Amino acid sequence: MKKIKVFAPATVANVCCGFDVLGFAVDAPSDEVILTLRSQPGLIIKEIKGDGGRLPLDPTRNTAGFAIQSYLNHLKSFQGVEIELIKKLPLGSGMGSSAASAVAALVAINYLLDEPLTRKELVPHAMEAERMACGSAHADNVAPGLLGGFVLIRTYEPLDIIRVPSPQELYCTLIHPHLELKTADSRRVLRETIRLKDAVTQNGNIAALMIGLAQHDYSLIGRSLCDVIAEPIRSVFIPGFEEIKRKVNDTGALGFGISGSGPTVFALSKERLTAEKVGDITVQHFSELNLPSDVYVSTINQEGARLAE
Ligand code: HSE
């Protein structure tokens, strides 16, 4: 019996100025998938733990099952697979929960079938799972989940994915207020068109962020972490967002924003101590609004999803 366990990391999509084109992976938290090859064809989701019974066991409606089916179709394979999911990432949180299931499942099946595809070649199958889950095949969670580090999607057609070098000393704080936002809903509120002025600001920031990361220029990273497109609209769903942002900026963190489609917020800091301070301040802020929250402080994950030893 061939069986494997894979961990897939939480991911922060957009990173302020890179709506749909930039994301990074963190070392913790992560989701787990256990995959077993079956002698009969067909996909079965045997069990899902940690989701409170909310995720579908139907493999055609679950991102893990959907991604594996897309992968097997591509290989023209009728391999049967049994899937177990252990969800640690909260659902609808903006931490790339749906992406993590797809990513872990793809890395696991590819390993069990002796790696016919590269990590990069797995990306389109994970994107199809995202399309099924929220109506949009964005890659800014799945690509960093598969490749690790910061990943830029230069174009979607054709898919051109670039791993962006980043400094070793960089800490991410993720604060998840106990609210749930469906990605499809927080995409629906965005405008179809943007002002030229905003496009100019956003372009300048994303380009500068790439240089800041590659050259380890922390000041430039900090100056570039702003979003004039999605944040002004989506931040209304996060209680006291502007006030938290002011408080976080006062800690000396490099920057602060919404993780993916929210409601999780994130900050990047040069020192772990600052990253922890950001967590304390933000948790305190939410608690004053009677909103419980969880905080995770992590280094940047450089390898993407990994096999259990
Ligand atoms: N770029 C996507 C969005 C990420 O902001 O809608 C969703 O996690």
Coordinates of C-alpha atoms in Angstrom, one line a residue, residues 22-302:
L22 CA 1.9 38.1 -5.5
G23 CA 1.8 35.8 -2.5
F24 CA 4.1 34.2 0.0
A25 CA 4.1 31.1 2.2
V26 CA 4.7 31.0 6.0
D27 CA 6.2 28.1 8.0
A28 CA 3.2 27.9 10.4
P29 CA 0.4 27.1 10.5
S30 CA -0.1 24.3 7.9
D31 CA -2.7 21.8 6.7
E32 CA -2.1 18.1 6.4
V33 CA -3.2 15.6 3.8
I34 CA -2.8 11.8 3.9
L35 CA -3.1 10.1 0.6
T36 CA -3.3 6.4 -0.1
L37 CA -3.3 4.7 -3.5
R38 CA -6.2 2.4 -4.1
S39 CA -6.2 -0.7 -6.3
Q40 CA -9.6 0.3 -7.7
P41 CA -10.2 3.5 -9.8
G42 CA -12.0 6.5 -8.2
L43 CA -11.4 9.2 -5.6
I44 CA -12.7 8.8 -2.1
I45 CA -12.4 11.4 0.7
K46 CA -12.3 9.1 3.7
E47 CA -12.3 11.7 6.4
I48 CA -11.9 15.4 7.1
K49 CA -10.8 16.5 10.6
G50 CA -10.7 20.0 11.9
D51 CA -13.4 21.6 9.7
G52 CA -16.3 21.1 12.0
G53 CA -18.1 19.0 9.4
R54 CA -18.3 21.9 6.9
L55 CA -16.2 20.8 4.0
P56 CA -17.8 18.5 1.4
L57 CA -16.7 14.8 1.3
D58 CA -17.7 14.8 -2.4
P59 CA -14.3 14.9 -4.2
T60 CA -15.8 16.9 -7.1
R61 CA -16.7 19.7 -4.6
N62 CA -13.6 19.6 -2.4
T63 CA -10.4 21.4 -3.6
A64 CA -8.1 18.4 -2.7
G65 CA -10.3 15.9 -4.7
F66 CA -10.8 18.4 -7.5
A67 CA -7.1 19.2 -7.9
I68 CA -6.2 15.5 -7.9
Q69 CA -8.9 14.7 -10.6
S70 CA -7.5 17.6 -12.8
Y71 CA -4.0 16.1 -12.4
L72 CA -5.1 12.5 -13.2
N73 CA -7.1 13.7 -16.2
H74 CA -3.9 15.5 -17.5
L75 CA -1.9 12.2 -17.1
K76 CA -4.8 10.2 -18.5
S77 CA -4.6 8.1 -15.4
F78 CA -7.4 6.1 -13.7
Q79 CA -5.4 5.7 -10.5
G80 CA -7.7 5.3 -7.5
V81 CA -6.9 7.5 -4.4
E82 CA -8.1 7.7 -0.8
I83 CA -7.8 11.2 0.8
E84 CA -7.8 12.2 4.4
L85 CA -7.6 16.0 5.3
I86 CA -6.5 17.4 8.6
K87 CA -7.5 21.1 8.5
K88 CA -5.6 23.4 10.7
L89 CA -6.1 26.6 8.7
P90 CA -9.4 28.2 9.5
L91 CA -12.0 28.2 6.6
G92 CA -12.8 31.5 4.9
S93 CA -10.0 33.2 6.7
G94 CA -7.8 34.6 4.0
M95 CA -4.9 32.3 4.9
G96 CA -5.2 30.1 1.8
S97 CA -7.1 27.2 3.4
S98 CA -8.7 26.0 0.1
A99 CA -5.4 26.4 -1.6
A100 CA -3.6 24.4 1.1
S101 CA -5.8 21.3 0.6
A102 CA -5.3 21.4 -3.1
V103 CA -1.5 22.0 -2.8
A104 CA -1.0 19.2 -0.3
A105 CA -3.1 16.7 -2.3
L106 CA -1.2 17.5 -5.5
V107 CA 2.3 17.2 -3.9
A108 CA 1.2 13.9 -2.3
I109 CA -0.3 12.3 -5.5
N110 CA 2.7 13.5 -7.6
Y111 CA 5.1 11.9 -5.1
L112 CA 3.2 8.6 -5.0
L113 CA 3.2 8.4 -8.8
D114 CA 7.0 9.1 -8.9
E115 CA 6.9 12.8 -9.7
P116 CA 5.9 13.0 -13.4
L117 CA 5.3 16.7 -13.0
T118 CA 7.4 19.5 -11.5
R119 CA 6.1 21.7 -8.7
K120 CA 5.5 24.5 -11.2
E121 CA 3.6 22.1 -13.5
L122 CA 1.3 21.3 -10.6
V123 CA 0.2 25.0 -10.3
P124 CA -2.5 24.9 -13.1
H125 CA -4.2 21.9 -11.4
A126 CA -4.3 23.7 -8.0
M127 CA -5.7 26.8 -9.8
E128 CA -8.5 24.8 -11.2
A129 CA -9.4 23.8 -7.7
E130 CA -9.5 27.5 -6.7
R131 CA -11.8 28.2 -9.7
M132 CA -14.1 25.5 -8.4
A133 CA -14.0 26.8 -4.9
C134 CA -14.5 30.6 -5.5
G135 CA -15.1 31.1 -9.2
S136 CA -11.6 32.6 -9.8
A137 CA -8.5 30.6 -10.8
H138 CA -6.1 32.9 -9.0
A139 CA -2.6 31.5 -8.3
D140 CA -1.4 33.8 -5.6
N141 CA -2.0 31.3 -2.8
V142 CA -1.4 28.0 -4.7
A143 CA 1.9 29.0 -6.3
P144 CA 3.6 30.1 -3.1
G145 CA 2.1 27.0 -1.4
L146 CA 3.8 24.8 -4.0
L147 CA 7.0 26.7 -4.5
G148 CA 7.6 28.4 -1.2
G149 CA 8.8 31.9 -0.6
F150 CA 7.5 35.0 -2.5
V151 CA 6.0 34.1 -5.9
L152 CA 5.0 36.6 -8.6
I153 CA 2.6 35.8 -11.3
R154 CA 3.8 38.0 -14.2
T155 CA 0.9 36.8 -16.5
Y156 CA -1.9 34.3 -16.3
E157 CA -2.1 33.8 -20.1
P158 CA 0.4 32.3 -20.6
L159 CA 1.0 31.4 -17.0
D160 CA 4.4 32.9 -16.1
I161 CA 5.4 32.3 -12.5
I162 CA 8.5 33.8 -10.9
R163 CA 10.1 32.9 -7.5
V164 CA 11.2 36.2 -5.9
P165 CA 14.3 36.1 -3.7
S166 CA 13.6 37.6 -0.2
P167 CA 15.7 38.3 2.9
Q168 CA 16.2 35.5 5.5
E169 CA 15.3 37.9 8.3
L170 CA 11.6 38.5 7.7
Y171 CA 8.8 37.6 10.1
C172 CA 5.1 37.5 9.3
T173 CA 2.4 38.1 11.9
L174 CA -1.0 36.7 10.9
I175 CA -4.0 37.7 13.1
H176 CA -7.2 35.9 12.4
P177 CA -10.3 37.6 13.9
H178 CA -13.1 35.0 14.3
L179 CA -15.1 36.2 11.4
E180 CA -15.6 34.4 8.1
L181 CA -15.4 35.9 4.7
K182 CA -15.9 33.9 1.5
T183 CA -13.4 34.7 -1.2
A184 CA -16.1 34.8 -3.8
D185 CA -18.0 37.5 -1.7
S186 CA -14.9 39.6 -1.1
R187 CA -14.1 39.5 -4.8
R188 CA -17.7 40.5 -5.7
V189 CA -17.4 43.8 -3.9
L190 CA -14.4 44.9 -5.9
R191 CA -14.8 47.3 -8.8
E192 CA -14.4 46.0 -12.3
T193 CA -12.4 49.1 -13.4
I194 CA -9.8 51.1 -11.5
R195 CA -8.7 54.7 -11.9
L196 CA -5.6 55.4 -13.9
K197 CA -4.1 57.2 -10.8
D198 CA -4.6 54.1 -8.7
A199 CA -3.0 51.8 -11.3
V200 CA 0.0 54.1 -11.4
T201 CA 0.4 54.0 -7.6
Q202 CA -0.1 50.2 -7.5
N203 CA 2.4 49.6 -10.3
G204 CA 5.0 51.7 -8.7
N205 CA 4.6 49.9 -5.4
I206 CA 4.6 46.3 -6.7
A207 CA 7.7 47.0 -8.8
A208 CA 9.5 48.6 -5.8
L209 CA 8.5 45.7 -3.5
M210 CA 10.2 43.3 -5.9
I211 CA 13.4 45.3 -5.7
G212 CA 13.1 45.7 -2.0
L213 CA 12.7 42.0 -1.5
A214 CA 15.5 41.0 -3.9
Q215 CA 17.9 43.6 -2.5
H216 CA 17.0 43.1 1.1
D217 CA 16.1 46.8 1.3
Y218 CA 13.8 46.7 4.4
S219 CA 12.9 50.4 4.1
L220 CA 11.8 50.0 0.5
I221 CA 9.8 46.9 1.4
G222 CA 8.0 48.9 4.0
R223 CA 7.3 51.9 1.8
S224 CA 5.9 49.6 -0.9
L225 CA 3.5 47.7 1.2
C226 CA 0.4 49.7 0.4
D227 CA -2.8 48.8 -1.5
V228 CA -5.0 51.4 -3.1
I229 CA -7.2 49.0 -5.0
A230 CA -8.6 46.2 -2.8
E231 CA -7.9 47.4 0.7
P232 CA -10.0 50.6 0.7
I233 CA -13.0 48.4 -0.2
R234 CA -12.4 45.2 1.7
S235 CA -11.2 46.9 4.9
V236 CA -14.7 47.8 5.9
F237 CA -15.3 44.1 6.7
I238 CA -12.5 44.3 9.3
P239 CA -13.6 46.1 12.5
G240 CA -11.3 49.0 13.3
F241 CA -8.9 48.3 10.4
E242 CA -7.5 51.8 10.1
E243 CA -6.9 52.1 13.8
I244 CA -5.1 48.8 13.9
K245 CA -3.0 49.9 11.0
R246 CA -1.9 53.0 12.8
K247 CA -1.1 51.1 15.9
V248 CA 0.9 48.4 14.0
N249 CA 2.9 51.1 12.1
D250 CA 3.9 52.6 15.4
T251 CA 5.5 49.3 16.4
G252 CA 8.2 49.6 13.7
A253 CA 6.7 46.8 11.6
L254 CA 7.6 47.2 7.9
G255 CA 4.0 47.1 6.7
F256 CA 0.5 45.9 7.4
G257 CA -2.5 44.8 5.3
I258 CA -5.2 42.3 4.6
S259 CA -4.1 38.7 4.0
G260 CA -5.6 37.5 0.7
S261 CA -9.3 38.3 0.7
G262 CA -9.4 38.7 4.5
P263 CA -10.5 38.9 7.3
T264 CA -7.1 37.8 8.5
V265 CA -4.6 40.7 8.6
F266 CA -0.9 40.4 8.3
A267 CA 2.3 42.4 9.0
L268 CA 5.9 41.9 7.9
S269 CA 8.6 42.8 10.4
K270 CA 12.4 42.6 10.4
E271 CA 12.6 41.3 14.0
R272 CA 10.7 38.5 15.7
L273 CA 10.1 40.7 18.7
T274 CA 8.3 43.4 16.6
A275 CA 6.3 40.6 14.9
E276 CA 5.2 39.4 18.3
K277 CA 4.3 42.9 19.5
V278 CA 2.2 43.4 16.4
G279 CA 0.3 40.2 17.3
D280 CA -0.3 41.4 20.9
I281 CA -1.5 44.8 19.9
T282 CA -3.9 43.5 17.2
V283 CA -5.3 40.7 19.4
Q284 CA -5.9 43.4 22.1
H285 CA -7.6 45.6 19.6
F286 CA -10.0 42.9 18.4
S287 CA -10.6 41.8 22.0
E288 CA -11.7 45.4 22.9
L289 CA -14.3 45.0 20.2
N290 CA -15.4 41.7 21.7
L291 CA -13.9 39.8 18.8
P292 CA -11.7 36.8 19.7
S293 CA -8.7 36.3 17.4
D294 CA -5.8 33.9 16.9
V295 CA -2.2 35.0 16.2
Y296 CA 0.6 33.3 14.4
V297 CA 4.1 34.6 14.1
S298 CA 6.2 32.8 11.5
T299 CA 9.3 32.9 9.3
I300 CA 8.8 32.8 5.6
N301 CA 8.5 29.2 4.2
Q302 CA 11.1 28.7 1.5

